[in-house]
Coordinates of C-alpha atoms in Angstrom, one line a residue:
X1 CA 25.7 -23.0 62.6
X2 CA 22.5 -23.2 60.1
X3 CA 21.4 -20.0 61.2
X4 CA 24.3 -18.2 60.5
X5 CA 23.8 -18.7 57.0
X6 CA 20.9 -17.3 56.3
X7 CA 21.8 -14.0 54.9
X8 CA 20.0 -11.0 57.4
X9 CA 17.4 -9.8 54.4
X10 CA 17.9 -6.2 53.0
X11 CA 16.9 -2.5 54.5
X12 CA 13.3 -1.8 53.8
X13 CA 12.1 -5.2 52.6
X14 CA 10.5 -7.8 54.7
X15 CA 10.3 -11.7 54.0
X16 CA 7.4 -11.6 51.8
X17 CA 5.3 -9.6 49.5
X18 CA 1.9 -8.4 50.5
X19 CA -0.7 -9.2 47.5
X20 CA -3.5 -7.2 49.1
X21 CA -0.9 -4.2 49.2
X22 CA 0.0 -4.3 45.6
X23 CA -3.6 -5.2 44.5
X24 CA -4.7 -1.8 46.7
X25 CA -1.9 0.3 44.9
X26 CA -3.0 -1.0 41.5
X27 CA -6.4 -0.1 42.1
X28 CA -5.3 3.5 43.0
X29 CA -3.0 3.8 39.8
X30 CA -5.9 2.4 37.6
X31 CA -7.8 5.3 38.9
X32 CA -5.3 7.8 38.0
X33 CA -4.4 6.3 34.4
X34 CA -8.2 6.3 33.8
X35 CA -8.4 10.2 34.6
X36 CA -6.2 10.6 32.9
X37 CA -7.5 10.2 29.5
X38 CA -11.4 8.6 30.2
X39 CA -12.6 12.9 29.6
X40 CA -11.8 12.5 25.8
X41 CA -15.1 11.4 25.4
X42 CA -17.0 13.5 27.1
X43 CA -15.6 16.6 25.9
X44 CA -18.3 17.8 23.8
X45 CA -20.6 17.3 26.6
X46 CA -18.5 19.2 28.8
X47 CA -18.9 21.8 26.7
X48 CA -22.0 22.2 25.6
X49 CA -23.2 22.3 29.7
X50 CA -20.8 25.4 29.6
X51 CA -21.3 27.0 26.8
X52 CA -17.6 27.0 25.1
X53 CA -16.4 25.5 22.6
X54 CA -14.8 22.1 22.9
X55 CA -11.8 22.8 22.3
X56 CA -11.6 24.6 25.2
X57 CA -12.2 22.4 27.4
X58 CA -8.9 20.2 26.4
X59 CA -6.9 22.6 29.0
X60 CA -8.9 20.4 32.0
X61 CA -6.9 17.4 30.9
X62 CA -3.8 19.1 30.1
X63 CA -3.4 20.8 33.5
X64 CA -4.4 17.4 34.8
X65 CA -1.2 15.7 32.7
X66 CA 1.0 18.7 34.0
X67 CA -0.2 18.7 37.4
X68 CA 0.9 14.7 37.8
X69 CA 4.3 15.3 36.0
X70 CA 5.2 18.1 38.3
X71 CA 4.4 16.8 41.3
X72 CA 6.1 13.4 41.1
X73 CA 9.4 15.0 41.7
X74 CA 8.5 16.3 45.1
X75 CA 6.0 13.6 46.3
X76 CA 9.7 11.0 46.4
X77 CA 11.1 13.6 49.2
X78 CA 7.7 13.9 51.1
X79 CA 7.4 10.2 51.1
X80 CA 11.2 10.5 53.1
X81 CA 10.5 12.8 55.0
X82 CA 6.4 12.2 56.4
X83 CA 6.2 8.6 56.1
X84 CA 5.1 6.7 52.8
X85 CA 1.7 5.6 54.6
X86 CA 1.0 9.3 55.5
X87 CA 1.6 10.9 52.5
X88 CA -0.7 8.1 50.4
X89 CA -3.5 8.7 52.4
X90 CA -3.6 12.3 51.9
X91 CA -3.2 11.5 48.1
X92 CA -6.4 9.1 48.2
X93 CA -8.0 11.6 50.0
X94 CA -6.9 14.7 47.8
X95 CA -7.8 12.6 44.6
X96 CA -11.4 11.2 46.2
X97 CA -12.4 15.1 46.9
X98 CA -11.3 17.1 44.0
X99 CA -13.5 14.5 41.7
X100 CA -16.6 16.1 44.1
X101 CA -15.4 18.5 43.1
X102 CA -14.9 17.6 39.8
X103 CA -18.2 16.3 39.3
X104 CA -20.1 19.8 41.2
X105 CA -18.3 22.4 39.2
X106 CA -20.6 24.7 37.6
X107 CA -18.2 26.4 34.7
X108 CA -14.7 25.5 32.8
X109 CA -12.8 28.0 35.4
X110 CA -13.9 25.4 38.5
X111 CA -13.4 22.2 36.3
X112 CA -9.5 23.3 35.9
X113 CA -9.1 24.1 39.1
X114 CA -10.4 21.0 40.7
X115 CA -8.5 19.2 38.0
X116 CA -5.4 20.2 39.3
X117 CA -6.2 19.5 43.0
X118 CA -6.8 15.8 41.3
X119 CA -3.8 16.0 39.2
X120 CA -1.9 17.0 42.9
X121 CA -3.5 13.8 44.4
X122 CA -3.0 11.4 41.8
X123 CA 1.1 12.7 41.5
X124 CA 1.4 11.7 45.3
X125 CA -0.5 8.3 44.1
X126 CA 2.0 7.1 41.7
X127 CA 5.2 7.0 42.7
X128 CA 4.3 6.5 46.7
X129 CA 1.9 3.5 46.3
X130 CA 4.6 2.4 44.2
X131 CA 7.5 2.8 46.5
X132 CA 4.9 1.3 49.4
X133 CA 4.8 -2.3 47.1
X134 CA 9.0 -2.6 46.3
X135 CA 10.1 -1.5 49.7
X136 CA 7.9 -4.7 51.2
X137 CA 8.8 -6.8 48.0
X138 CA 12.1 -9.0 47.9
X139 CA 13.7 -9.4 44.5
X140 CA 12.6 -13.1 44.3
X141 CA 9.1 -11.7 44.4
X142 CA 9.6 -8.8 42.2
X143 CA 8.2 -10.6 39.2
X144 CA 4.8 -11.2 41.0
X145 CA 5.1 -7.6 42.7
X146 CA 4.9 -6.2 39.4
X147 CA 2.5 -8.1 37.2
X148 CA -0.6 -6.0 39.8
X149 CA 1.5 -2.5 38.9
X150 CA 1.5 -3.1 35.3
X151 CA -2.0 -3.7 34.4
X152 CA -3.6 0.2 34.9
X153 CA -1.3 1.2 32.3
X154 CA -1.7 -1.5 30.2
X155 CA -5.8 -1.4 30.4
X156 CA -6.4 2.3 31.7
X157 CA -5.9 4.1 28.3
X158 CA -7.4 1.0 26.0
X159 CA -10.9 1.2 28.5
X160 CA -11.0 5.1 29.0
X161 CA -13.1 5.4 25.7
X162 CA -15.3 2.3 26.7
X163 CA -16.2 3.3 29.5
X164 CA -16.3 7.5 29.4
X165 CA -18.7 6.5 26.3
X166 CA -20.6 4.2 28.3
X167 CA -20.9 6.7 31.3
X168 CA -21.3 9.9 28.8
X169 CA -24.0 8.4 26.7
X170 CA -26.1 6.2 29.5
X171 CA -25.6 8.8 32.7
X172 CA -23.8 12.1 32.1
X173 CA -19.8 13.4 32.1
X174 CA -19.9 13.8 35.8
X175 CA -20.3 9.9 36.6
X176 CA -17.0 10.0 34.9
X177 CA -15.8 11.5 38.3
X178 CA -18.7 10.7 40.9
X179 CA -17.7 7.0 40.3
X180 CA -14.1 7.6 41.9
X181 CA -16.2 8.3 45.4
X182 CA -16.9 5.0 46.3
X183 CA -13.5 3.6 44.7
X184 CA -11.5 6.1 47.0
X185 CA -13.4 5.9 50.2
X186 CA -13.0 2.2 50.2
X187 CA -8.9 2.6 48.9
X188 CA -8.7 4.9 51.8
X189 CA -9.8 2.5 54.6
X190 CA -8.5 -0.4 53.0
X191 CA -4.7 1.2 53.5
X192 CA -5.1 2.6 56.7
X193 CA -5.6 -1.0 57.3
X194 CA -3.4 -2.9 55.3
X195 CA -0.3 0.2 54.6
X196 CA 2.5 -0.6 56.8
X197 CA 3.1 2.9 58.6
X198 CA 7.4 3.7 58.6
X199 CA 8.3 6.6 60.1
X200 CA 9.8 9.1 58.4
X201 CA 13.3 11.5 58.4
X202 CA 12.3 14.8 60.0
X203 CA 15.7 16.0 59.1
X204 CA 15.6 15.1 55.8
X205 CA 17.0 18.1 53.7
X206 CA 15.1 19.4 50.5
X207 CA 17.1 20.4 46.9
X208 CA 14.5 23.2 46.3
X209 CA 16.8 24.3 43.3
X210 CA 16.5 21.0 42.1
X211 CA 13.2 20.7 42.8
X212 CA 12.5 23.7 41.2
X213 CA 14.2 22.8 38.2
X214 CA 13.2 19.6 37.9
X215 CA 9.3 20.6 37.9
X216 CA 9.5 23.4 35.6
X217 CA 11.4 21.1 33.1
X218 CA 8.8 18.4 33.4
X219 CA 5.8 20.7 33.4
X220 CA 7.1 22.7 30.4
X221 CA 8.2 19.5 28.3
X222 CA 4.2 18.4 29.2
X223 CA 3.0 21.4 27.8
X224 CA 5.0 21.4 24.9
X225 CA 3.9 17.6 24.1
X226 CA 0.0 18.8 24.4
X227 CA 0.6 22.0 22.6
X228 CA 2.2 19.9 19.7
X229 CA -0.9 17.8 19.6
X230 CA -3.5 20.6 19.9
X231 CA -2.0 23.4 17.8
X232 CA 0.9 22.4 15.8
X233 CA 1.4 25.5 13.6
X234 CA 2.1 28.1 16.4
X235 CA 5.6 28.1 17.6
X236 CA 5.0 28.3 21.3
X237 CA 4.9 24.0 21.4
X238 CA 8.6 24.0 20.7
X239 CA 9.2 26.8 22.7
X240 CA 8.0 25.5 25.2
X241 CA 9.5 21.9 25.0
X242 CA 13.1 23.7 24.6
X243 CA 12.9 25.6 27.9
X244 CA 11.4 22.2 29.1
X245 CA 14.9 20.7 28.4
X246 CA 17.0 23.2 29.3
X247 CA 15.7 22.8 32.3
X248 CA 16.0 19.4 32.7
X249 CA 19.5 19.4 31.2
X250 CA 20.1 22.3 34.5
X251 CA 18.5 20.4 37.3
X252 CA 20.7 17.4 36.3
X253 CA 24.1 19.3 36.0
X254 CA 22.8 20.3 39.8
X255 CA 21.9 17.1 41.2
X256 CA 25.4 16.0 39.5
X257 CA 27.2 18.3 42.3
X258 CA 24.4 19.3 45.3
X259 CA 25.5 17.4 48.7
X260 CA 21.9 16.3 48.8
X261 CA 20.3 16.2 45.7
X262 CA 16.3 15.8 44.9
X263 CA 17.5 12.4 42.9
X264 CA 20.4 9.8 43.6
X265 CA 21.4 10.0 39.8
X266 CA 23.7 7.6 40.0
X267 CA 21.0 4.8 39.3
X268 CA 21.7 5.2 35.7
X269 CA 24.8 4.0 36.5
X270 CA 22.7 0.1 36.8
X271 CA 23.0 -1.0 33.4
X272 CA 19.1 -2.9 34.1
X273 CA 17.7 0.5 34.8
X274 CA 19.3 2.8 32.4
X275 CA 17.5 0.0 29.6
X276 CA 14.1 1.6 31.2
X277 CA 15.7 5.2 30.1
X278 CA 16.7 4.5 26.8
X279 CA 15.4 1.5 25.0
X280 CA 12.2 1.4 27.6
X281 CA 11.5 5.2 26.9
X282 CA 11.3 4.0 22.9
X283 CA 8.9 1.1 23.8
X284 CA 6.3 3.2 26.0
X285 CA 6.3 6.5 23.4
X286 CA 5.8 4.2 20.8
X287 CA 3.0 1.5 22.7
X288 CA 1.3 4.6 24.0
X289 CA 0.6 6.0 20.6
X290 CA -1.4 2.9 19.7
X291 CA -5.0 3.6 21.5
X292 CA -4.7 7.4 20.4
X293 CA -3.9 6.2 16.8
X294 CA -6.4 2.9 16.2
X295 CA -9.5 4.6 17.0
X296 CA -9.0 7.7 14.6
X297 CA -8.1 5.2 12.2
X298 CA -11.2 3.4 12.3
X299 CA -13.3 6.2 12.6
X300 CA -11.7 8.7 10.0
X301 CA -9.8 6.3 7.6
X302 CA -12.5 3.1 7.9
X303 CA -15.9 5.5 8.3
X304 CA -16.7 3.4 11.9
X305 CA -19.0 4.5 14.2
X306 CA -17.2 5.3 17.4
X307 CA -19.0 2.1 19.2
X308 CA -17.6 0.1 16.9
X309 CA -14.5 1.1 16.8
X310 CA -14.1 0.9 20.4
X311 CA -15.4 -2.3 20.7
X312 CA -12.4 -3.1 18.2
X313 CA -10.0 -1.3 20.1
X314 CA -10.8 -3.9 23.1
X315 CA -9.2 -6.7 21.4
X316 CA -5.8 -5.2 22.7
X317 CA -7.4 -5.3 26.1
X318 CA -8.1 -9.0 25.6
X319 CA -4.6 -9.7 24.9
X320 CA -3.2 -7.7 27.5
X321 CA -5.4 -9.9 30.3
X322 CA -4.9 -13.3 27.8
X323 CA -0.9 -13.7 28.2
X324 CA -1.1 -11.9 32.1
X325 CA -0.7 -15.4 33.5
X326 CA 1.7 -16.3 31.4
X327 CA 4.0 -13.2 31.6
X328 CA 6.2 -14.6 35.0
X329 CA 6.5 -17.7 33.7
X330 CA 7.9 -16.6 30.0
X331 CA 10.3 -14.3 31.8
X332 CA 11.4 -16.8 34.4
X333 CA 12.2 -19.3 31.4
X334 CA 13.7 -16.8 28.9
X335 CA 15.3 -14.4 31.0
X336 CA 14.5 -10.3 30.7
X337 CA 16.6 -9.6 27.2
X338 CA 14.9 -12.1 25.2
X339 CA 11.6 -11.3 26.4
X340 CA 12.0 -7.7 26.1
X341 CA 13.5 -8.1 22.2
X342 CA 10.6 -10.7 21.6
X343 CA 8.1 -7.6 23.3
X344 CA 9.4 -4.9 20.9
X345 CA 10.4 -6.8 18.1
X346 CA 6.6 -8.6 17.7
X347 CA 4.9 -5.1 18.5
X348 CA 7.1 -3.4 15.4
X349 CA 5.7 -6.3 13.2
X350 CA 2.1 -5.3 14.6
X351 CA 2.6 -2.1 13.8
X352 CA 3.7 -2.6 10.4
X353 CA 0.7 -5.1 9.6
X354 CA -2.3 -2.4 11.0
X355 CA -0.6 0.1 8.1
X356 CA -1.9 -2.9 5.6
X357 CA -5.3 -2.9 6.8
X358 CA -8.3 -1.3 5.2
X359 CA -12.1 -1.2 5.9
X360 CA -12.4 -4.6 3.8
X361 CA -10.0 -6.8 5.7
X362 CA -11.9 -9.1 7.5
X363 CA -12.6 -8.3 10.9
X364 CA -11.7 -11.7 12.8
X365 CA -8.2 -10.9 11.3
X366 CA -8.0 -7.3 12.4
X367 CA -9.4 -8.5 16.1
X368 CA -7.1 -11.4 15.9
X369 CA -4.2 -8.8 15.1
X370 CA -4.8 -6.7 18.1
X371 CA -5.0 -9.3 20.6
X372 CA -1.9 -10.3 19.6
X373 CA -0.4 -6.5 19.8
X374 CA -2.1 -7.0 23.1
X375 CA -0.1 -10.0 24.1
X376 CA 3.3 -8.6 23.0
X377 CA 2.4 -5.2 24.4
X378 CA 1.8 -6.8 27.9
X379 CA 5.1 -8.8 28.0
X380 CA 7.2 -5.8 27.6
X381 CA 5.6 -3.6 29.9
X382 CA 5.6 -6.1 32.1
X383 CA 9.4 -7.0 31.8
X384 CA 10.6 -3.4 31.8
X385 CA 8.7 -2.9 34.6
X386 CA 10.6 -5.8 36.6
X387 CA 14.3 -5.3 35.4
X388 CA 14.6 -1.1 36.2
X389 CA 14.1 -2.4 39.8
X390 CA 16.5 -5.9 39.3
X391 CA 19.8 -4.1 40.1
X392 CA 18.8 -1.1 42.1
X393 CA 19.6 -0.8 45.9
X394 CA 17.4 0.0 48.8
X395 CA 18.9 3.2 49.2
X396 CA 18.3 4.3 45.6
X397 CA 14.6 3.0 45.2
X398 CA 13.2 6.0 46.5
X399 CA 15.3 8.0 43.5
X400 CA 14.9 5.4 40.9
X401 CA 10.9 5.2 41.8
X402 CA 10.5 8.8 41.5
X403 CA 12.5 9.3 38.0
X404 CA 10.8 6.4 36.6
X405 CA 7.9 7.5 37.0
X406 CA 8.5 10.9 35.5
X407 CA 9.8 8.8 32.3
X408 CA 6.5 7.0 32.2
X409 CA 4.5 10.2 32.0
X410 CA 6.5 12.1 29.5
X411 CA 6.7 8.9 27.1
X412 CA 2.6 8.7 27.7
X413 CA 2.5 12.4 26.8
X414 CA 5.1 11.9 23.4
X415 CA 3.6 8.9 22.1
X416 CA 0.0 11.0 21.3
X417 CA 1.8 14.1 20.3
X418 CA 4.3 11.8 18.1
X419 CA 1.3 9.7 16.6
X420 CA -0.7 13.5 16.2
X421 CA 2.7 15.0 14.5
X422 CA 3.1 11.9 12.3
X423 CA -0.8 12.0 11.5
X424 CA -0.2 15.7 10.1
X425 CA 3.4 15.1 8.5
X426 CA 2.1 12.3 6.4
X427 CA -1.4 13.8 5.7
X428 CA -1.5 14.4 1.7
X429 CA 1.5 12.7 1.2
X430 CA 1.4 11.4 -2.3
X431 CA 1.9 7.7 -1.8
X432 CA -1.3 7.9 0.0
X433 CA -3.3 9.7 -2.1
X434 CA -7.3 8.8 -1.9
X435 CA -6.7 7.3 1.0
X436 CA -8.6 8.0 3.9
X437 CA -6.6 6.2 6.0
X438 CA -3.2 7.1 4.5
X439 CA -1.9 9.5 7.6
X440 CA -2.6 6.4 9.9
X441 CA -0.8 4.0 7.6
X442 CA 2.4 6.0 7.7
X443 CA 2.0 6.8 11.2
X444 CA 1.9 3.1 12.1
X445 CA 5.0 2.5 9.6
X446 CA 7.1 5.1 11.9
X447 CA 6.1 3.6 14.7
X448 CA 7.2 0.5 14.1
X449 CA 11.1 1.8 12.8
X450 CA 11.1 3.8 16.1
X451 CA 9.9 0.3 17.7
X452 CA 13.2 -1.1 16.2
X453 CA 15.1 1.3 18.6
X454 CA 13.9 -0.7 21.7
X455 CA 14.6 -3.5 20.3
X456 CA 18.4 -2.6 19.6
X457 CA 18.5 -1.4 22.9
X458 CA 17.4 -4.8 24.4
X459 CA 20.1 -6.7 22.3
X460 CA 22.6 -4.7 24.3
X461 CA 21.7 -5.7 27.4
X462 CA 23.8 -9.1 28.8
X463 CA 21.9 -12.5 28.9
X464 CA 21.7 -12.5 32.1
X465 CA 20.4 -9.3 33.2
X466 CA 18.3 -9.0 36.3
X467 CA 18.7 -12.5 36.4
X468 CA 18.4 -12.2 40.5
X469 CA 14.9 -11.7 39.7
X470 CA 14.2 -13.5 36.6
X471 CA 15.9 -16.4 37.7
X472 CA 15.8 -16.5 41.7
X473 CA 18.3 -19.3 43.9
X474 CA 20.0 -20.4 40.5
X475 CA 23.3 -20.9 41.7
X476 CA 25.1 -21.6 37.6
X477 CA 23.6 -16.9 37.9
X478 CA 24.9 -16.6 40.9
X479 CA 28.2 -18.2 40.6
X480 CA 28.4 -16.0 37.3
X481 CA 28.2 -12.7 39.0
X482 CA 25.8 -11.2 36.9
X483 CA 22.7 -11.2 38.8
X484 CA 25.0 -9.4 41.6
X485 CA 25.6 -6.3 38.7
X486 CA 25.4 -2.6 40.1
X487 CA 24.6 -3.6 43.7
X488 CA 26.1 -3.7 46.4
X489 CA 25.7 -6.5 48.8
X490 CA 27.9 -8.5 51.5
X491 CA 28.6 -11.7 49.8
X492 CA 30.2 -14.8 51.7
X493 CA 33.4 -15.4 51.0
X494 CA 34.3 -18.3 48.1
X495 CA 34.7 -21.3 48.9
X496 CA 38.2 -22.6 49.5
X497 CA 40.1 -24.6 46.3
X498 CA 39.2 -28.4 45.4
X499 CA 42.0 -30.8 46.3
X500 CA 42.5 -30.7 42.2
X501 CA 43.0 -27.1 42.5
X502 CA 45.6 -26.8 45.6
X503 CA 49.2 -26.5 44.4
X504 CA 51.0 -29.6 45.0
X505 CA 53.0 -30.0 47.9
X506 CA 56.7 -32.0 48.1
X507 CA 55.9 -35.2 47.9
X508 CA 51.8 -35.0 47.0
X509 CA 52.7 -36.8 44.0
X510 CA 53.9 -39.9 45.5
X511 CA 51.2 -42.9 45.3
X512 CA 50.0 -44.0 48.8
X513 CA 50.6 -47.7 49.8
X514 CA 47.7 -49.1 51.0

């Protein structure tokens, strides 16, 4: 019968996306990108209100970038175990209160403090509003799912300087977290609204080794990336980033044998997500580097006023939002691998042309230049975003969501401390002698070799990867198998042979009389 067809659709998804869901969750992860890194600016006025110097006040954002890395882990298993809706409440809530707090501290002791709170908050916000939009998405929605998850990290770190300028200068630093008050109360009403409530596992079973493991690994690898970028010469930032990996290295040697690990590690086993891993890892270290490295450039190599150098970093912005529409489409067309070699390939040329520049190029070309690093910037975020999910089944999204977005922090974190490390390595190098801009021009140079990575990476992958979500009800990818690659799923059984293709039978070859 016709109904019988219809394959039953898969645990934890529903028929259709929700737009207003994943439009609430990219709100919330906008707010936390923005945290993350909008304080740069108001650093000296942070510490002139407090009397220390400004240096001082970089631990607030460093126990901010900690607290988020070591609380993804855990906030996967809570999300089991309370019920996704629950847990993202409390996280709106947690974040909305500790930027009060925030905002009323009265020395550096309270700020870093209440940081962490928000750092707690936002880790909870990440991977759960996440989970919350791929549970209710099917994969022929995935595409569209993840265009509204992409954006805060495409925009966040390009308009943190804009706008914590805009806010410093005009209001004071603590509009920089009085603003998220509004912003959460309304994201807190809107998902108690909206936010599907699941029940959760009460009996679900915590790895506390692993967890344990896992955070100190993360947290130490964190503080080894922002030690590298604030103090290069003491020993402590490798130090640190060794017992990081060690770690790291344990927790996974763990997970490899607990009966109920903290991750289902055998997602990297899906060929589509390990690409995020590897070759994605590459593309986000090195596209993260770009906002920390193009304003210093301007500023220090150029002799820009910060204004205007911020108004130039907003071209990238205009690229990212320029080729958003066309982003699904592209993919849809081209498939994953040759929009994710076009997406790194394009960015490595970028790269290698803003080494060329200097303060006389014309600036049309250098705006022109970064909207186009923009554009391709935005296509490969967008794509690696889509294809880690392509192949991974409903029991493993929880795992997969979680390590993800561990991955996505620590390649945040590397790409400044790479692009500060390259800065320093090639500073008085003698190619670039009496150039102010030299440092940046060989920074930019590496970048765009370790760009090349990705893109090696992305040649490896088969034509036809993720094509279940790239390239929905085709039935030539279907037919093929490859869209079915690393999950498993109840397929109907083939279709019996042709009449050309059932062996002959005595006498089949004898013409018929009419």
């Amino acid at each position: 019968m016709a109904s019988s067809s219809v394959p039953a659709p898969e645990p934890g998804t529903s028929p259709a996306w929700n737009p207003r869901l994943a439009l609430l969750v990219a709100a919330t992860l906008f707010m936390e990108f923005l945290d993350g890194t909008i304080l740069t600016t108001a650093i000296p006025n942070i510490a002139g209100d407090f009397g220390v110097p400004p240096a001082d006040v970089n631990i607030t954002m460093t126990a901010y970038l900690m607290t988020v890395a070591m609380g993804i882990p855990l906030s996967g298993w809570l999300a089991e175990r309370v019920g996704a809706r629950k847990v993202f409440c409390v996280a709106i809530t947690l974040f909305t209160l500790a930027s009060l707090a925030c905002a009323l501290s009265p020395d550096l002791a309270v700020l870093t403090v209440s940081r962490i709170v928000q750092g707690a908050g936002a880790a909870m916000m990440v991977p759960v509003g996440t989970l919350l939009v791929l549970r209710g998405t099917p994969k022929s929605e995935l595409l569209r799912a993840t265009a509204f998850l992409v954006w805060p990290a495409l925009l966040a770190p390009v308009l943190a300087p804009l706008v914590g300028g805009a806010l410093t200068t005009y209001l004071s630093w603590h509009w920089i977290f009085l603003i998220n008050l509004p912003l959460g109360a309304a994201a807190f009403i809107t998902a108690l609204r909206i936010v599907p409530a699941v029940p959760g596992d009460p009996g679900r079973r915590l790895d506390w080794l692993g967890l344990v493991l896992t955070t100190a690994g993360v947290g130490s690898l964190v503080v080894g990336l922002e030690l590298a970028t604030a103090h290069p010469d003491g020993p402590w930032a490798a130090i640190s980033a060794l017992a990081g990996l060690a770690a790291v290295v344990c927790a996974v040697l763990w997970m490899r044998r607990a009966k109920t690990p903290l991750f289902d590690l055998s997602v990297f086993r899906t060929r589509t997500f390990r690409a995020m891993a590897t070759g994605g890892f590459v593309y986000r270290l090195t596209i993260s580097s770009v906002p920390f490295l193009l304003p210093l450039m301007f500023q220090t190599g150029f002799g820009w006023s910060p204004l205007h150098a911020g108004i130039m970093v907003a071209a990238v912005f205009i690229g990212n939002i320029g080729i958003k529409p066309a982003t699904t489409p592209l993919i849809r067309r081209f498939g994953f691998r040759a929009m994710l070699v076009l997406g790194s390939l394009a960015s490595a040329v970028t790269f290698a042309l803003c080494a060329l520049l200097t303060p006389d190029t014309p600036q049309a070309l250098i705006f022109a230049l970064l909207v186009c690093s923009g554009a391709f910037r935005s296509i490969g975020f967008s794509a690696y975003a889509s294809v880690q999910y392509a192949d991974i089944v409903p029991a493993q999204l929880t795992s997969a969501n979680s390590v993800s977005a561990t991955l996505v922090q620590l390649a945040a974190g590397s790409g400044i401390a790479v692009g500060a490390l390259l800065i320093r390595v090639f500073d008085g190098v003698t190619v670039f002698d009496a150039d102010a801009a030299g440092p940046f021009r060989g920074a930019f140079l590496t970048m765009a070799v370790l760009m090349l990575l990705s893109t090696a990476d992305s040649l490896s992958l088969h034509r036809q990867a993720g094509a279940e979500v790239s390239r929905p009800g085709d039935p030539e990818l279907s037919r093929s198998g490859h869209a079915d690659l690393g999950r498993q799923t109840v397929t109907p059984p083939a279709p019996g042979p042709t009449e050309e293709q059932r062996p002959l039978r005595p006498g089949a070859g004898r013409v018929r009389r009419q």
